[in-house]
Amino acid sequence: MPSLETRIGELRLRNPVMTASGTFGYGQEYAEFVDLNRLGAVVVKGISLEPMQGNPVPRVVETPCGMLNAIGLQNVGLKAFLNEKLPFLRQFDTRVIVNILGNSVKDYVRLCQHLSDAGVDAIELNVSCPNVKKGGIAFGTDAAELGRLVESVRKASSVPLITKLSPNVGDVALFARVAAEAGTDAVSLINTLVGMVIDTVTRRPKLSNITGGLSGPAIRPVAVRMVWEVHRKTGLPIIGMGGIMTTEDALEFILAGASAVAVGTANFVNPGASVEIVDGLERYLAKARVSSVRELVGAVRT
Amino acid sequence: MSRLFKVPLLSNTEVADGHRLASFALPRETRAPQAGQFFMVGIPGLQDPLLKRPFSLHRMTDEGRVEILYRIRGKGTRLLAERTTGDVIEVLGPLGKPFPLDSTGRPVLVGGGLGAVPLVQLALSLAGRSPRIFLGARAGAELLSLDWFRKADPETVVSTENGEAGLKGFVTEPFRAYLEDSGPTCTVYACGPTPMLAAVSAICRDRGIPGYVSLEEHMACGVGACMGCVTETVEGYKSVCREGPVFPMEQVRFSFPGGSPERGGP
């Protein structure tokens, strides 16, 4: 049987399929639809030190082959996550990766200390949420700030560190390189692209936040290109994401250079999508007589 | 485990201009849907539109089929309307919290327009407790499920804004008058446009009457994962799909453009 096992730096995964942060709640929401034991990892909704309320509605609007969201990072906060959400996820035989966000380097450092102590499997730094005014995005679009943040956070974390990069920059490989030099173990590519939809009857934006993050199949070619570029220029381990709906979509990312993939918006359409992709990858490897999925990472013939 | 299933449409017929009634059967292992719950429905394999659409349970038929009643509003509902009996749809559900049935006193139902759909099964489930029903709409043509409501309450009170059917005016007027005559030993269930829900909640609050409202919001996932469909409550934002759509009235903080709750609604 072909091997689906993969690695993100030091982090070993049973298979390369994860759920993307913000699209899978804290795992509990989908536990009755999906066998969480079959996933390579669950990446939970972004956590901040204190609970966050998020933006007013409308927070979501559908777009051609995709959707815009401006949730505004509503989350239960670190304490409730550790006490109420993490124990549930620990019942399953899957990796738990915690996405974190803050307004300052200090916030991120404290989150990393607590989560390292709690023994989560990895931490994903959210420096790319386009829907909040402060923090997050400021680190993701300023290379010097990003380097400073990753360096501090690296020292505070005893678990693998993944930096989720913003696609809303000119040269994404530059940011990947900065994060790597500052000590990140891997990068997630890509977060949502900033977009906007206007209601022509009311002449108002359809989202209360005016702009939002575009996700779904509409952004996939952009995401695949960015993964390919970062893989080629840095060789960093990459978790590829952006509109993955099917096994073929996941394979595109792997061939472009992703060591693992995350399924996001597809969860909303088909909660079983991630597990179907695990099965599909296994079938693909068997049919193509490839012994390990790792042989396909970056194997696009250009 | 999975409650996402592909099933054939068993019917999909026009019941009024731009409105259709569709039905499908649930796989045996699915738990029985209850009044107030909803389904996310989509066409398999489509990427545009990408997301499923939420539809409230209209009624469980005698054969145990799920009935949904919908208005053609955009691309998603238009594509659904084009499907015919035998075409396969993709369904996630039943989802959300149902209306609690173990309420005190006489059940009083207040519905507005197409928003009254979730009250149909509720009325039928409560038929043995002689519910009192108030139905409002802008025009007579919008009173789509009146026959079902009359099965549960033959004296269902109808109001239309244009006076085409029943009383002329907002549904909140006869509802308020009824409460004044009958005293507070009842539980109110309301579903309809937000201004109507706000008005009904204010009327109940003033009289110390308990009640429930069923809310609507733009949804992406339907299961509480994306946090897209929140509503403001006294305990902060709550997800309409998972923590609702049915909420105790006193929990919801109504806010909407144009008008105070006391002005009433359709």
Coordinates of C-alpha atoms in Angstrom, one line a residue, chain A residues 69-251:
Chain A
N69 CA -15.9 36.4 4.4
A70 CA -15.3 39.0 7.0
I71 CA -15.9 37.2 10.3
G72 CA -13.4 39.4 12.1
L73 CA -11.7 36.5 14.0
Q74 CA -14.6 35.8 16.4
N75 CA -13.2 33.2 18.8
V76 CA -13.5 31.9 22.4
G77 CA -10.1 33.1 23.5
L78 CA -7.1 31.1 24.9
K79 CA -8.6 30.1 28.3
A80 CA -11.8 28.7 26.9
F81 CA -9.9 27.0 24.1
L82 CA -7.6 25.2 26.5
N83 CA -10.4 24.3 29.0
E84 CA -13.3 23.5 26.7
K85 CA -12.2 22.9 23.1
L86 CA -8.8 21.3 23.3
P87 CA -9.8 18.3 25.5
F88 CA -12.5 17.4 22.9
L89 CA -9.9 17.3 20.1
R90 CA -7.5 15.3 22.2
Q91 CA -9.9 12.3 22.2
F92 CA -9.0 11.8 18.5
D93 CA -5.9 10.3 17.0
T94 CA -5.1 13.3 14.9
R95 CA -2.6 16.2 15.1
V96 CA -4.0 19.4 16.6
I97 CA -2.6 22.6 15.1
V98 CA -3.6 25.9 16.7
N99 CA -3.9 29.0 14.6
I100 CA -3.1 32.1 16.7
L101 CA -3.4 35.9 16.3
G102 CA -2.6 38.9 18.3
N103 CA -2.2 42.7 18.2
S104 CA 1.4 42.7 19.4
V105 CA 4.5 40.5 19.5
K106 CA 3.8 40.1 23.2
D107 CA 0.4 38.6 22.5
Y108 CA 1.8 36.0 20.1
V109 CA 4.6 35.1 22.5
R110 CA 2.2 34.5 25.4
L111 CA -0.1 32.4 23.2
C112 CA 2.9 30.3 22.1
Q113 CA 4.1 29.8 25.6
H114 CA 0.7 28.6 26.8
L115 CA 0.0 26.4 23.8
S116 CA 3.5 24.9 23.9
D117 CA 2.9 24.0 27.6
A118 CA -0.5 22.6 26.7
G119 CA 1.3 20.2 24.3
V120 CA -0.5 21.1 21.0
D121 CA 1.2 19.5 18.0
A122 CA 2.1 22.7 16.2
I123 CA 1.2 26.4 16.1
E124 CA 0.2 28.3 13.0
L125 CA 0.9 32.1 13.1
N126 CA -2.0 34.0 11.6
V127 CA -0.3 37.1 10.2
S128 CA -2.6 37.5 7.3
C129 CA -6.2 37.9 8.3
P130 CA -7.5 40.7 6.1
N131 CA -10.6 41.4 8.2
V132 CA -9.4 43.1 11.4
K133 CA -8.0 46.6 11.6
K134 CA -5.2 46.0 14.0
G135 CA -2.5 43.4 14.3
G136 CA -2.4 40.2 12.2
I137 CA -2.2 41.7 8.8
A138 CA 0.3 44.3 9.8
F139 CA 2.9 41.6 10.4
G140 CA 2.0 39.8 7.2
T141 CA 2.5 42.7 4.9
D142 CA 5.7 44.2 6.4
A143 CA 8.7 41.9 6.0
A144 CA 10.7 43.5 8.8
E145 CA 7.8 43.3 11.2
L146 CA 7.2 39.7 10.2
G147 CA 10.9 38.8 10.8
R148 CA 10.8 40.4 14.3
L149 CA 7.6 38.5 15.2
V150 CA 8.7 35.1 14.0
E151 CA 12.0 35.4 15.8
S152 CA 10.4 36.2 19.1
V153 CA 7.7 33.6 18.8
R154 CA 10.3 31.0 17.8
K155 CA 12.1 31.4 21.1
A156 CA 8.8 31.1 23.0
S157 CA 7.6 27.9 21.3
S158 CA 8.8 24.3 21.9
V159 CA 6.5 23.0 19.1
P160 CA 6.8 23.3 15.3
L161 CA 5.9 26.7 14.0
I162 CA 4.0 27.4 10.8
T163 CA 3.6 30.9 9.4
K164 CA 0.4 31.5 7.4
L165 CA 1.4 34.1 4.8
S166 CA -0.7 36.7 3.2
P167 CA -1.2 36.5 -0.6
N168 CA -1.9 40.2 -0.6
V169 CA 1.7 41.2 -1.1
G170 CA 3.9 41.7 -4.2
D171 CA 6.5 39.0 -3.6
V172 CA 5.3 36.2 -1.4
A173 CA 8.6 34.3 -1.6
L174 CA 10.4 37.3 0.0
F175 CA 8.1 36.9 3.0
A176 CA 8.6 33.2 3.1
R177 CA 12.3 33.7 3.1
V178 CA 12.1 36.2 5.9
A179 CA 10.0 33.9 8.0
A180 CA 12.4 31.0 7.4
E181 CA 15.4 33.0 8.4
A182 CA 13.6 34.0 11.6
G183 CA 13.0 30.3 12.4
T184 CA 9.6 29.2 11.1
D185 CA 9.5 25.5 10.3
A186 CA 7.0 25.8 7.5
V187 CA 4.6 28.2 5.8
S188 CA 0.9 28.0 5.0
L189 CA -0.1 29.3 1.6
I190 CA -2.4 31.0 1.0
N191 CA -4.7 32.9 3.2
T192 CA -7.7 34.6 1.5
L193 CA -7.4 37.3 -1.1
V194 CA -8.9 40.7 -0.2
G195 CA -12.1 41.3 -2.2
M196 CA -15.2 43.4 -2.3
V197 CA -18.8 43.0 -3.6
I198 CA -21.2 45.9 -4.1
D199 CA -25.0 45.6 -4.1
T200 CA -26.1 47.8 -7.1
V201 CA -29.6 48.3 -5.7
T202 CA -28.6 49.7 -2.3
R203 CA -25.2 50.9 -3.7
R204 CA -23.7 49.5 -0.5
P205 CA -21.0 46.9 0.0
K206 CA -22.5 43.5 0.7
L207 CA -20.3 42.9 3.7
S208 CA -20.6 45.0 6.8
N209 CA -16.8 45.2 6.9
I210 CA -16.8 46.5 3.3
T211 CA -14.1 44.2 2.2
G212 CA -13.5 40.5 3.0
G213 CA -11.4 37.5 2.2
L214 CA -12.0 35.6 -1.0
S215 CA -11.8 31.8 -0.8
G216 CA -13.0 28.8 -2.8
P217 CA -12.1 27.4 -6.2
A218 CA -12.0 30.9 -7.6
I219 CA -8.6 31.5 -6.0
R220 CA -7.0 28.1 -6.6
P221 CA -4.8 29.0 -9.6
V222 CA -3.4 31.9 -7.7
A223 CA -2.7 29.7 -4.7
V224 CA -1.0 27.0 -6.8
R225 CA 1.2 29.6 -8.4
M226 CA 2.3 31.0 -5.1
V227 CA 3.0 27.5 -3.7
W228 CA 5.1 26.7 -6.7
E229 CA 7.0 30.0 -6.5
V230 CA 7.8 29.7 -2.8
H231 CA 8.8 26.0 -3.2
R232 CA 11.1 26.8 -6.0
K233 CA 12.7 29.8 -4.4
T234 CA 13.0 28.6 -0.7
G235 CA 12.5 24.9 -0.5
L236 CA 10.6 25.5 2.7
P237 CA 8.0 22.9 3.8
I238 CA 4.6 24.3 2.6
I239 CA 1.0 23.6 3.6
G240 CA -0.9 24.4 0.4
M241 CA -4.4 25.7 0.5
G242 CA -6.9 27.8 -1.6
G243 CA -10.0 26.3 -3.1
I244 CA -9.2 22.6 -2.8
M245 CA -12.4 20.7 -3.5
T246 CA -11.2 17.4 -4.8
T247 CA -8.2 15.0 -4.9
E248 CA -7.1 16.4 -8.2
D249 CA -7.0 19.9 -6.7
A250 CA -4.9 18.6 -3.7
L251 CA -2.5 16.9 -6.1

